[in-house]
PDB file of C-alpha atoms in Angstrom:
ATOM      1  CA  UNK A  19      -5.307  19.197   8.446  1.00 42.00           C
ATOM      2  CA  UNK A  20      -6.341  15.885   7.056  1.00 44.00           C
ATOM      3  CA  UNK A  21      -8.678  14.016   4.786  1.00 44.00           C
ATOM      4  CA  UNK A  22     -12.364  13.751   5.481  1.00 45.00           C
ATOM      5  CA  UNK A  23     -15.111  11.503   4.173  1.00 47.00           C
ATOM      6  CA  UNK A  24     -18.563  12.705   5.017  1.00 50.00           C
ATOM      7  CA  UNK A  25     -22.243  12.051   4.543  1.00 48.00           C
ATOM      8  CA  UNK A  26     -25.149  14.259   5.588  1.00 45.00           C
ATOM      9  CA  UNK A  27     -28.717  12.986   5.552  1.00 43.00           C
ATOM     10  CA  UNK A  28     -30.453  16.073   6.940  1.00 46.00           C
ATOM     11  CA  UNK A  29     -32.963  15.829   4.074  1.00 44.00           C
ATOM     12  CA  UNK A  30     -33.877  12.234   5.079  1.00 42.00           C
ATOM     13  CA  UNK A  31     -32.173  10.807   1.988  1.00 41.00           C
ATOM     14  CA  UNK A  32     -30.460   8.065   4.036  1.00 40.00           C
ATOM     15  CA  UNK A  33     -27.145   8.551   2.271  1.00 42.00           C
ATOM     16  CA  UNK A  34     -24.502   5.875   2.279  1.00 44.00           C
ATOM     17  CA  UNK A  35     -20.745   6.214   1.933  1.00 47.00           C
ATOM     18  CA  UNK A  36     -19.407   3.646  -0.492  1.00 46.00           C
ATOM     19  CA  UNK A  37     -15.665   3.657  -1.053  1.00 46.00           C
ATOM     20  CA  UNK A  38     -13.723   0.557  -2.124  1.00 44.00           C
ATOM     21  CA  UNK A  39     -16.799  -1.700  -1.999  1.00 48.00           C
ATOM     22  CA  UNK A  40     -18.196  -0.212   1.212  1.00 48.00           C
ATOM     23  CA  UNK A  41     -14.795   0.129   2.865  1.00 53.00           C
ATOM     24  CA  UNK A  42     -13.347   3.507   3.721  1.00 55.00           C
ATOM     25  CA  UNK A  43      -9.596   3.031   3.474  1.00 57.00           C
ATOM     26  CA  UNK A  44      -6.728   5.354   4.214  1.00 59.00           C
ATOM     27  CA  UNK A  45      -2.988   5.093   4.612  1.00 67.00           C
ATOM     28  CA  UNK A  46      -2.172   5.396   8.283  1.00 63.00           C
ATOM     29  CA  UNK A  47       0.953   7.031   9.640  1.00 61.00           C
ATOM     30  CA  UNK A  48       2.609   5.391  12.643  1.00 59.00           C
ATOM     31  CA  UNK A  49       2.082   7.396  15.818  1.00 61.00           C
ATOM     32  CA  UNK A  50      -0.870   9.380  14.427  1.00 62.00           C
ATOM     33  CA  UNK A  51      -4.142   9.552  16.344  1.00 62.00           C
ATOM     34  CA  UNK A  52      -7.306   9.368  14.220  1.00 58.00           C
ATOM     35  CA  UNK A  53     -10.682  10.757  15.298  1.00 59.00           C
ATOM     36  CA  UNK A  54     -14.003   9.538  13.964  1.00 57.00           C
ATOM     37  CA  UNK A  55     -17.204  11.478  14.415  1.00 56.00           C
ATOM     38  CA  UNK A  56     -20.579   9.826  13.907  1.00 53.00           C
ATOM     39  CA  UNK A  57     -23.878  11.556  14.378  1.00 53.00           C
ATOM     40  CA  UNK A  58     -27.533  11.269  13.491  1.00 51.00           C
ATOM     41  CA  UNK A  59     -29.723  14.253  12.729  1.00 50.00           C
ATOM     42  CA  UNK A  60     -32.858  12.299  11.800  1.00 50.00           C
ATOM     43  CA  UNK A  61     -35.040  11.511  14.774  1.00 51.00           C
ATOM     44  CA  UNK A  62     -37.947   9.712  13.076  1.00 53.00           C
ATOM     45  CA  UNK A  63     -36.427   6.245  12.941  1.00 52.00           C
ATOM     46  CA  UNK A  64     -33.502   4.040  13.784  1.00 50.00           C
ATOM     47  CA  UNK A  65     -30.065   5.595  13.693  1.00 51.00           C
ATOM     48  CA  UNK A  66     -28.324   2.531  12.295  1.00 50.00           C
ATOM     49  CA  UNK A  67     -24.905   1.348  13.359  1.00 53.00           C
ATOM     50  CA  UNK A  68     -21.244   2.124  12.870  1.00 52.00           C
ATOM     51  CA  UNK A  69     -18.301  -0.229  12.810  1.00 55.00           C
ATOM     52  CA  UNK A  70     -14.628   0.660  12.662  1.00 53.00           C
ATOM     53  CA  UNK A  71     -12.050  -1.983  11.887  1.00 55.00           C
ATOM     54  CA  UNK A  72      -8.402  -0.948  11.779  1.00 55.00           C
ATOM     55  CA  UNK A  73      -6.142  -3.455  10.095  1.00 53.00           C
ATOM     56  CA  UNK A  74      -2.402  -3.752  10.469  1.00 52.00           C
ATOM     57  CA  UNK A  75      -0.256  -3.618   7.383  1.00 49.00           C
ATOM     58  CA  UNK A  76      -1.851  -0.554   5.805  1.00 58.00           C
ATOM     59  CA  UNK A  77       0.919   1.704   7.011  1.00 71.00           C
ATOM     60  CA  UNK A  78       2.613   4.483   5.159  1.00 79.00           C
ATOM     61  CA  UNK A  79       6.324   3.812   4.543  1.00 85.00           C
ATOM     62  CA  UNK A  80       8.882   6.216   5.966  1.00 87.00           C
ATOM     63  CA  UNK A  81      10.307   8.949   3.766  1.00 92.00           C
ATOM     64  CA  UNK A  82      13.480   7.684   2.047  1.00 96.00           C
ATOM     65  CA  UNK A  83      16.828   9.099   3.158  1.00 96.00           C
ATOM     66  CA  UNK A  84      20.352   9.353   1.779  1.00 97.00           C
ATOM     67  CA  UNK A  85      19.539   9.674  -1.917  1.00 97.00           C
ATOM     68  CA  UNK A  86      22.675   9.336  -4.033  1.00 97.00           C
ATOM     69  CA  UNK A  87      23.635   9.519  -7.695  1.00 97.00           C
ATOM     70  CA  UNK A  88      26.640   7.789  -9.191  1.00 97.00           C
ATOM     71  CA  UNK A  89      28.202   9.674 -10.885  1.00 96.00           C
ATOM     72  CA  UNK A  90      26.914  13.115  -9.828  1.00 95.00           C
ATOM     73  CA  UNK A  91      28.411  15.004 -12.776  1.00 94.00           C
ATOM     74  CA  UNK A  92      27.776  13.662 -16.279  1.00 93.00           C
ATOM     75  CA  UNK A  93      28.059  14.342 -19.994  1.00 88.00           C
ATOM     76  CA  UNK A  94      25.528  13.489 -22.696  1.00 81.00           C
ATOM     77  CA  UNK A  95      24.576   9.817 -22.816  1.00 83.00           C
ATOM     78  CA  UNK A  96      26.103   8.953 -19.429  1.00 92.00           C
ATOM     79  CA  UNK A  97      24.216   6.449 -17.294  1.00 96.00           C
ATOM     80  CA  UNK A  98      23.529   7.507 -13.703  1.00 97.00           C
ATOM     81  CA  UNK A  99      22.575   5.102 -10.934  1.00 98.00           C
ATOM     82  CA  UNK A 100      20.115   6.579  -8.420  1.00 98.00           C
ATOM     83  CA  UNK A 101      19.701   4.943  -5.021  1.00 97.00           C
ATOM     84  CA  UNK A 102      18.445   5.706  -1.522  1.00 97.00           C
ATOM     85  CA  UNK A 103      17.726   4.094   1.815  1.00 95.00           C
ATOM     86  CA  UNK A 104      14.066   3.059   2.065  1.00 92.00           C
ATOM     87  CA  UNK A 105      13.738   0.304   4.699  1.00 86.00           C
ATOM     88  CA  UNK A 106      10.450  -1.558   4.511  1.00 77.00           C
ATOM     89  CA  UNK A 107       9.382  -0.018   1.206  1.00 81.00           C
ATOM     90  CA  UNK A 108       8.134  -2.451  -1.404  1.00 86.00           C
ATOM     91  CA  UNK A 109       9.247  -0.076  -4.159  1.00 94.00           C
ATOM     92  CA  UNK A 110      10.962   3.261  -4.681  1.00 96.00           C
ATOM     93  CA  UNK A 111       9.556   5.591  -7.338  1.00 96.00           C
ATOM     94  CA  UNK A 112      11.717   8.381  -8.764  1.00 98.00           C
ATOM     95  CA  UNK A 113      10.459  11.757 -10.016  1.00 97.00           C
ATOM     96  CA  UNK A 114      11.679  15.018 -11.516  1.00 97.00           C
ATOM     97  CA  UNK A 115      10.086  18.439 -11.089  1.00 96.00           C
ATOM     98  CA  UNK A 116       9.223  17.770  -7.437  1.00 96.00           C
ATOM     99  CA  UNK A 117       8.124  14.956  -5.147  1.00 94.00           C
ATOM    100  CA  UNK A 118       5.437  12.970  -6.986  1.00 92.00           C
ATOM    101  CA  UNK A 119       5.469  15.227 -10.065  1.00 94.00           C
ATOM    102  CA  UNK A 120       6.923  13.557 -13.187  1.00 96.00           C
ATOM    103  CA  UNK A 121       7.722   9.853 -12.858  1.00 96.00           C
ATOM    104  CA  UNK A 122      10.998   8.653 -14.355  1.00 97.00           C
ATOM    105  CA  UNK A 123      10.813   5.059 -13.151  1.00 97.00           C
ATOM    106  CA  UNK A 124      10.706   2.614 -10.274  1.00 97.00           C
ATOM    107  CA  UNK A 125      13.687   0.838  -8.763  1.00 96.00           C
ATOM    108  CA  UNK A 126      16.385   1.048  -6.156  1.00 96.00           C
ATOM    109  CA  UNK A 127      18.791   1.466  -7.782  1.00 96.00           C
ATOM    110  CA  UNK A 128      17.346   3.061 -10.942  1.00 98.00           C
ATOM    111  CA  UNK A 129      19.428   3.936 -14.004  1.00 98.00           C
ATOM    112  CA  UNK A 130      18.679   7.239 -15.757  1.00 97.00           C
ATOM    113  CA  UNK A 131      20.277   9.157 -18.636  1.00 95.00           C
ATOM    114  CA  UNK A 132      19.948  12.882 -17.886  1.00 93.00           C
ATOM    115  CA  UNK A 133      20.255  15.410 -20.709  1.00 90.00           C
ATOM    116  CA  UNK A 134      20.434  18.435 -18.399  1.00 92.00           C
ATOM    117  CA  UNK A 135      21.146  19.169 -14.740  1.00 94.00           C
ATOM    118  CA  UNK A 136      18.303  17.475 -12.895  1.00 96.00           C
ATOM    119  CA  UNK A 137      17.129  16.955  -9.332  1.00 98.00           C
ATOM    120  CA  UNK A 138      15.638  13.498  -8.746  1.00 98.00           C
ATOM    121  CA  UNK A 139      13.150  12.758  -5.948  1.00 98.00           C
ATOM    122  CA  UNK A 140      12.721   9.298  -4.374  1.00 97.00           C
ATOM    123  CA  UNK A 141       9.359   8.324  -2.837  1.00 95.00           C
ATOM    124  CA  UNK A 142       8.773   5.006  -1.041  1.00 94.00           C
ATOM    125  CA  UNK A 143       5.685   2.913  -1.762  1.00 91.00           C
ATOM    126  CA  UNK A 144       4.059   0.110   0.219  1.00 87.00           C
ATOM    127  CA  UNK A 145       3.174  -2.183  -2.707  1.00 86.00           C
ATOM    128  CA  UNK A 146       0.629  -4.117  -0.620  1.00 80.00           C
ATOM    129  CA  UNK A 147      -1.482  -1.131   0.463  1.00 76.00           C
ATOM    130  CA  UNK A 148      -0.559   1.364  -2.252  1.00 80.00           C
ATOM    131  CA  UNK A 149       0.462   3.896   0.407  1.00 83.00           C
ATOM    132  CA  UNK A 150       3.252   6.379  -0.359  1.00 88.00           C
ATOM    133  CA  UNK A 151       5.773   7.990   1.965  1.00 88.00           C
ATOM    134  CA  UNK A 152       4.812  11.476   3.128  1.00 86.00           C
ATOM    135  CA  UNK A 153       7.903  13.001   1.539  1.00 91.00           C
ATOM    136  CA  UNK A 154      10.840  12.390  -0.769  1.00 95.00           C
ATOM    137  CA  UNK A 155      14.621  12.288  -0.578  1.00 97.00           C
ATOM    138  CA  UNK A 156      16.388  14.213  -3.333  1.00 97.00           C
ATOM    139  CA  UNK A 157      19.687  14.272  -5.188  1.00 98.00           C
ATOM    140  CA  UNK A 158      20.931  16.530  -7.985  1.00 97.00           C
ATOM    141  CA  UNK A 159      22.884  15.383 -11.036  1.00 97.00           C
ATOM    142  CA  UNK A 160      24.915  18.090 -12.797  1.00 96.00           C
ATOM    143  CA  UNK A 161      25.135  17.822 -16.562  1.00 89.00           C
ATOM    144  CA  UNK A 162      28.195  19.183 -18.326  1.00 88.00           C
ATOM    145  CA  UNK A 163      28.237  20.160 -21.968  1.00 77.00           C
ATOM    146  CA  UNK A 164      31.462  19.013 -23.619  1.00 71.00           C
ATOM    147  CA  UNK A 165      32.764  21.393 -26.272  1.00 71.00           C
ATOM    148  CA  UNK A 166      35.301  20.167 -28.826  1.00 69.00           C
ATOM    149  CA  UNK A 167      38.263  22.550 -29.081  1.00 64.00           C
TER     150      UNK A 167
END
């Protein structure tokens, strides 16, 4: 499966795809083969032209690995430092609730103050292209309620 941008001018409407000021842009994944299909269904005039320009530097960063929390078990008000390995990423964004779900901040490391047991997800971002890693690394912080005796 993948993303598709399409245009159909079967009704002679001469449609035009305009994305990012006439540029169709996507985040490429290293080692992936991309297929482009161009066709003309209107036979009463010129078919126009098609140009494809693939630029380097629009790559998707690798999924972070080795997410850690220090400390991993905390009480109320305790600061936790989240970190991961994300070589080549311009930024690391952290989430709760799932990869890309609820943002809790950007940084590597990032300091958080959990108020319950929480799993944090790290996603790498190429800050030049805006491309995100295809997945996240995760780490769980266990929150302990302290009861006065």
